[in-house]
Amino acid sequence: MGEITEVSSNKCFGGWQKIYSHESDVLKCKMNFGVYLPPQVEHDSIPVIYWLSGLTCTESNFITKAGAQNYAAEYGIMLVTPDTSPRGINIPGEDDSWDFGSGAGFYVNATEEPWSTNYKMFSYITDELPALINKKFPAIPDKQSIMGHSMGGHGALICALKYPGKYKSVSAFAPICNPINSNWGQKAFTGYLGGKKGDEHWKKWDATELIQVYNGPFLDILIHQGEKDSFIEELRTENLYEIAKNTPSINLILRLLPDYDHSYFFIATFIEEHIKHHVKYLKS
Amino acid sequence: MGEITEVSSNKCFGGWQKIYSHESDVLKCKMNFGVYLPPQVEHDSIPVIYWLSGLTCTESNFITKAGAQNYAAEYGIMLVTPDTSPRGINIPGEDDSWDFGSGAGFYVNATEEPWSTNYKMFSYITDELPALINKKFPAIPDKQSIMGHSMGGHGALICALKYPGKYKSVSAFAPICNPINSNWGQKAFTGYLGGKKGDEHWKKWDATELIQVYNGPFLDILIHQGEKDSFIEELRTENLYEIAKNTPSINLILRLLPDYDHSYFFIATFIEEHIKHHVKYLKS
């Protein structure tokens, strides 16, 4: 397992907001990730929440805009914020679209050339990165949860649904809930997975499909969705909600917020509720 | 007085984070400013805190990174965040330096050509902008305070010291306390004011000089300074502190924070304390 190199370090809410880089074996490129270490790490091993960002983001957006360190410090939680795709691997066209390629890994394991060599974000997020975090930082390996925004909300949901029991809880802001029925999802799945809408292999990366075959421990899902979200047609929250209502072992709390949009102003407003949601399971 | 045009509007902590543009009579160019309207404006007129940003910033840095809306909503305070200089006025060289010209107005009224036509940030901040805010928003005109960061900390201090009684309280993060004895300040004052270090007319824009001739109502100044601030040689906090200790009508609380730097991570950590400092005077 590769070494990690500190890129930046800032004292923040009594702890440290760090960014590191490392050579990813899975993605076959250098990747950055953020780690917020609250003051409690000086004395204890602590639970971890992974945050997955949305389209166009890097590891830095959440770190600078969400205000989450305040609550991570209060509750003694480590926050890990990976980048959203492999970077700089020189696939023709990788930087041409804001919703595909760089900054848009979609948290799947690509099977189509030329993406399949590097675009294995699912394995990176669920296996390689947690192993690295658990080795290098005072994390409690079996106390981890996951959350995200938009494309990263989709990512958080599929990580929790595909890996029953790995995450104690899951939450999302404005997640893409049913990518096989959204333009963003269809573009990404066509490119990374090949085939077309209706193919069985797409359903293995779609939260609304995965929840129907979920077979694991009780999973408490918290979703906040702004009603003035200009991307709401891409998200299909209602599809996930209708199915979740009748799914055993799943509790989906959907909070619809009048006037809120898709921005980090929305995330900052409700991030404390999400961290409290996870703390309920991570500290029990 | 010109009209204002809404540039953006985001629901945030139960209120609205807005950005507006307007044609400034004083600066003779179009300017953007941010206004956070907490939920209390639906029913009441409320106090205002002005935030002045540092070198290279626009009206957006504080809005996206400081997390202040949370506390403005809690305490019922309007936050006004102007830009840091005139923009796009086509003075040769205006964009050549990160510490002079665009993004670096230094909150003085320039007297040297070619800057003196537009670079009147002191009058803009203390006269034109408050008049506009008081006309267009439910602000209580005699309940206003001011705070800022770095160059904007210098700005907040000189606004409060040059205009006794206009601001109920003042605070700053890592302010340039004695610009006539800093490289940043000397470059800016030479360009905007003409002359050289030691000239009497420079002293009218320097907090450490102004505090010695302050003659106004009791003024409570809160300053947070990180001990790992990489710009600490530019700030000269100790010069202001030593003089303030023996100045009647001034109370300067200086908080030195081990490990904190010059970044917005530092600001986000202590912004609640600053807002509480102002609330003490704005709500009494």
Short mmCIF file of N, CA and C in Angstrom, two decimals, chain A residues 46-52 77-82 125-126 129-130 133-134 139-148 155-157 159-160 163 165-172 218-222 274-284:
data_model
loop_
_atom_site.label_atom_id
_atom_site.label_comp_id
_atom_site.label_asym_id
_atom_site.label_seq_id
_atom_site.Cartn_x
_atom_site.Cartn_y
_atom_site.Cartn_z
N ILE A 46 -11.59 6.92 16.34
CA ILE A 46 -12.91 7.53 16.18
C ILE A 46 -13.61 7.01 14.92
N PRO A 47 -14.93 7.20 14.84
CA PRO A 47 -15.68 6.80 13.62
C PRO A 47 -15.37 7.73 12.45
N VAL A 48 -15.71 7.25 11.27
CA VAL A 48 -15.43 8.00 10.03
C VAL A 48 -16.71 8.15 9.22
N ILE A 49 -16.90 9.34 8.66
CA ILE A 49 -17.94 9.54 7.63
C ILE A 49 -17.23 9.90 6.32
N TYR A 50 -17.56 9.17 5.29
CA TYR A 50 -17.07 9.47 3.93
C TYR A 50 -18.07 10.39 3.25
N TRP A 51 -17.55 11.41 2.58
CA TRP A 51 -18.37 12.33 1.80
C TRP A 51 -18.01 12.21 0.33
N LEU A 52 -19.03 11.97 -0.51
CA LEU A 52 -18.82 11.89 -1.96
C LEU A 52 -19.43 13.12 -2.62
N ILE A 77 -15.90 13.04 15.00
CA ILE A 77 -16.01 12.25 13.77
C ILE A 77 -14.90 12.66 12.80
N MET A 78 -14.26 11.69 12.16
CA MET A 78 -13.33 11.96 11.08
C MET A 78 -14.12 12.08 9.78
N LEU A 79 -13.80 13.09 8.97
CA LEU A 79 -14.46 13.26 7.67
C LEU A 79 -13.44 12.98 6.57
N VAL A 80 -13.78 12.10 5.64
CA VAL A 80 -12.90 11.78 4.52
C VAL A 80 -13.60 12.18 3.22
N THR A 81 -12.91 13.00 2.42
CA THR A 81 -13.50 13.57 1.20
C THR A 81 -12.63 13.26 -0.01
N PRO A 82 -12.96 12.19 -0.73
CA PRO A 82 -12.19 11.85 -1.93
C PRO A 82 -12.52 12.78 -3.10
N ILE A 125 -13.54 3.80 -3.64
CA ILE A 125 -14.25 4.38 -2.49
C ILE A 125 -14.54 3.34 -1.41
N THR A 126 -14.92 2.14 -1.83
CA THR A 126 -15.38 1.16 -0.84
C THR A 126 -14.25 0.26 -0.32
N LEU A 129 -9.59 3.10 -0.53
CA LEU A 129 -9.47 4.29 0.33
C LEU A 129 -9.73 3.97 1.80
N PRO A 130 -10.80 3.22 2.14
CA PRO A 130 -10.97 2.88 3.56
C PRO A 130 -9.80 2.10 4.14
N ILE A 133 -7.18 4.69 4.85
CA ILE A 133 -7.58 5.51 6.00
C ILE A 133 -7.40 4.73 7.30
N ASN A 134 -7.85 3.48 7.31
CA ASN A 134 -7.76 2.68 8.53
C ASN A 134 -6.31 2.39 8.91
N ALA A 139 -8.77 5.60 12.83
CA ALA A 139 -10.18 5.32 12.51
C ALA A 139 -10.59 3.99 13.13
N ILE A 140 -11.86 3.90 13.54
CA ILE A 140 -12.40 2.61 13.96
C ILE A 140 -12.97 1.94 12.71
N PRO A 141 -12.36 0.84 12.24
CA PRO A 141 -12.72 0.29 10.92
C PRO A 141 -14.19 -0.11 10.78
N ASP A 142 -14.82 -0.58 11.85
CA ASP A 142 -16.22 -1.00 11.68
C ASP A 142 -17.21 0.07 12.10
N LYS A 143 -16.74 1.30 12.21
CA LYS A 143 -17.65 2.42 12.50
C LYS A 143 -17.51 3.45 11.39
N GLN A 144 -18.11 3.16 10.25
CA GLN A 144 -18.05 4.12 9.15
C GLN A 144 -19.42 4.27 8.51
N SER A 145 -19.68 5.49 8.06
CA SER A 145 -20.92 5.81 7.35
C SER A 145 -20.55 6.60 6.10
N ILE A 146 -21.57 6.87 5.27
CA ILE A 146 -21.26 7.51 3.99
C ILE A 146 -22.39 8.47 3.62
N MET A 147 -22.01 9.58 3.02
CA MET A 147 -22.99 10.56 2.56
C MET A 147 -22.44 11.26 1.33
N GLY A 148 -23.32 11.98 0.62
CA GLY A 148 -22.85 12.67 -0.57
C GLY A 148 -23.91 13.59 -1.16
N GLY A 155 -23.69 7.99 -5.37
CA GLY A 155 -22.56 7.17 -4.96
C GLY A 155 -22.72 6.63 -3.55
N ALA A 156 -23.12 7.49 -2.63
CA ALA A 156 -23.29 7.05 -1.24
C ALA A 156 -24.36 5.97 -1.14
N LEU A 157 -25.48 6.17 -1.85
CA LEU A 157 -26.58 5.20 -1.80
C LEU A 157 -26.14 3.84 -2.35
N CYS A 159 -23.09 2.63 -2.65
CA CYS A 159 -22.09 2.01 -1.78
C CYS A 159 -22.76 1.28 -0.62
N ALA A 160 -23.73 1.95 0.00
CA ALA A 160 -24.41 1.35 1.16
C ALA A 160 -25.28 0.18 0.75
N TYR A 163 -23.09 -2.96 -0.52
CA TYR A 163 -22.18 -3.51 0.49
C TYR A 163 -22.89 -3.57 1.83
N GLY A 165 -24.07 -3.71 5.39
CA GLY A 165 -23.37 -3.80 6.66
C GLY A 165 -22.05 -3.05 6.70
N LYS A 166 -21.53 -2.68 5.56
CA LYS A 166 -20.23 -1.98 5.56
C LYS A 166 -20.36 -0.58 6.15
N TYR A 167 -21.49 0.07 5.88
CA TYR A 167 -21.72 1.42 6.39
C TYR A 167 -22.86 1.37 7.41
N LYS A 168 -22.67 2.02 8.53
CA LYS A 168 -23.67 1.98 9.59
C LYS A 168 -24.91 2.76 9.22
N SER A 169 -24.76 3.75 8.35
CA SER A 169 -25.88 4.60 7.94
C SER A 169 -25.46 5.32 6.67
N VAL A 170 -26.47 5.88 5.98
CA VAL A 170 -26.19 6.58 4.73
C VAL A 170 -27.09 7.81 4.65
N SER A 171 -26.60 8.86 4.01
CA SER A 171 -27.44 10.03 3.80
C SER A 171 -27.02 10.73 2.53
N ALA A 172 -27.92 11.58 2.03
CA ALA A 172 -27.61 12.26 0.76
C ALA A 172 -28.36 13.58 0.65
N PHE A 218 -30.66 -3.60 8.91
CA PHE A 218 -31.46 -2.38 8.88
C PHE A 218 -30.60 -1.21 8.44
N LEU A 219 -31.12 -0.45 7.46
CA LEU A 219 -30.36 0.69 6.94
C LEU A 219 -31.24 1.94 6.99
N ASP A 220 -30.74 2.96 7.69
CA ASP A 220 -31.49 4.20 7.87
C ASP A 220 -30.93 5.24 6.89
N ILE A 221 -31.78 5.65 5.95
CA ILE A 221 -31.36 6.57 4.88
C ILE A 221 -32.01 7.93 5.11
N LEU A 222 -31.19 8.97 5.17
CA LEU A 222 -31.71 10.34 5.29
C LEU A 222 -31.42 11.09 3.99
N HIS A 274 -27.35 15.90 9.05
CA HIS A 274 -26.81 14.66 8.47
C HIS A 274 -25.76 14.05 9.39
N ILE A 275 -24.90 14.89 9.94
CA ILE A 275 -23.87 14.33 10.82
C ILE A 275 -24.52 13.73 12.07
N LYS A 276 -25.54 14.39 12.60
CA LYS A 276 -26.26 13.81 13.74
C LYS A 276 -26.92 12.47 13.39
N HIS A 277 -27.46 12.37 12.17
CA HIS A 277 -28.05 11.12 11.71
C HIS A 277 -27.02 9.99 11.78
N HIS A 278 -25.82 10.26 11.32
CA HIS A 278 -24.79 9.22 11.32
C HIS A 278 -24.26 8.95 12.73
N VAL A 279 -24.14 10.01 13.53
CA VAL A 279 -23.63 9.84 14.89
C VAL A 279 -24.51 8.86 15.68
N LYS A 280 -25.81 8.90 15.40
CA LYS A 280 -26.76 8.00 16.09
C LYS A 280 -26.34 6.54 15.93
N TYR A 281 -25.79 6.20 14.77
CA TYR A 281 -25.39 4.80 14.51
C TYR A 281 -23.91 4.56 14.78
N LEU A 282 -23.11 5.57 14.57
CA LEU A 282 -21.66 5.40 14.73
C LEU A 282 -21.24 5.38 16.19
N LYS A 283 -22.06 5.97 17.04
CA LYS A 283 -21.69 6.04 18.47
C LYS A 283 -22.53 5.11 19.31
N SER A 284 -23.33 4.25 18.69
CA SER A 284 -24.16 3.33 19.49
C SER A 284 -23.50 1.97 19.58
#
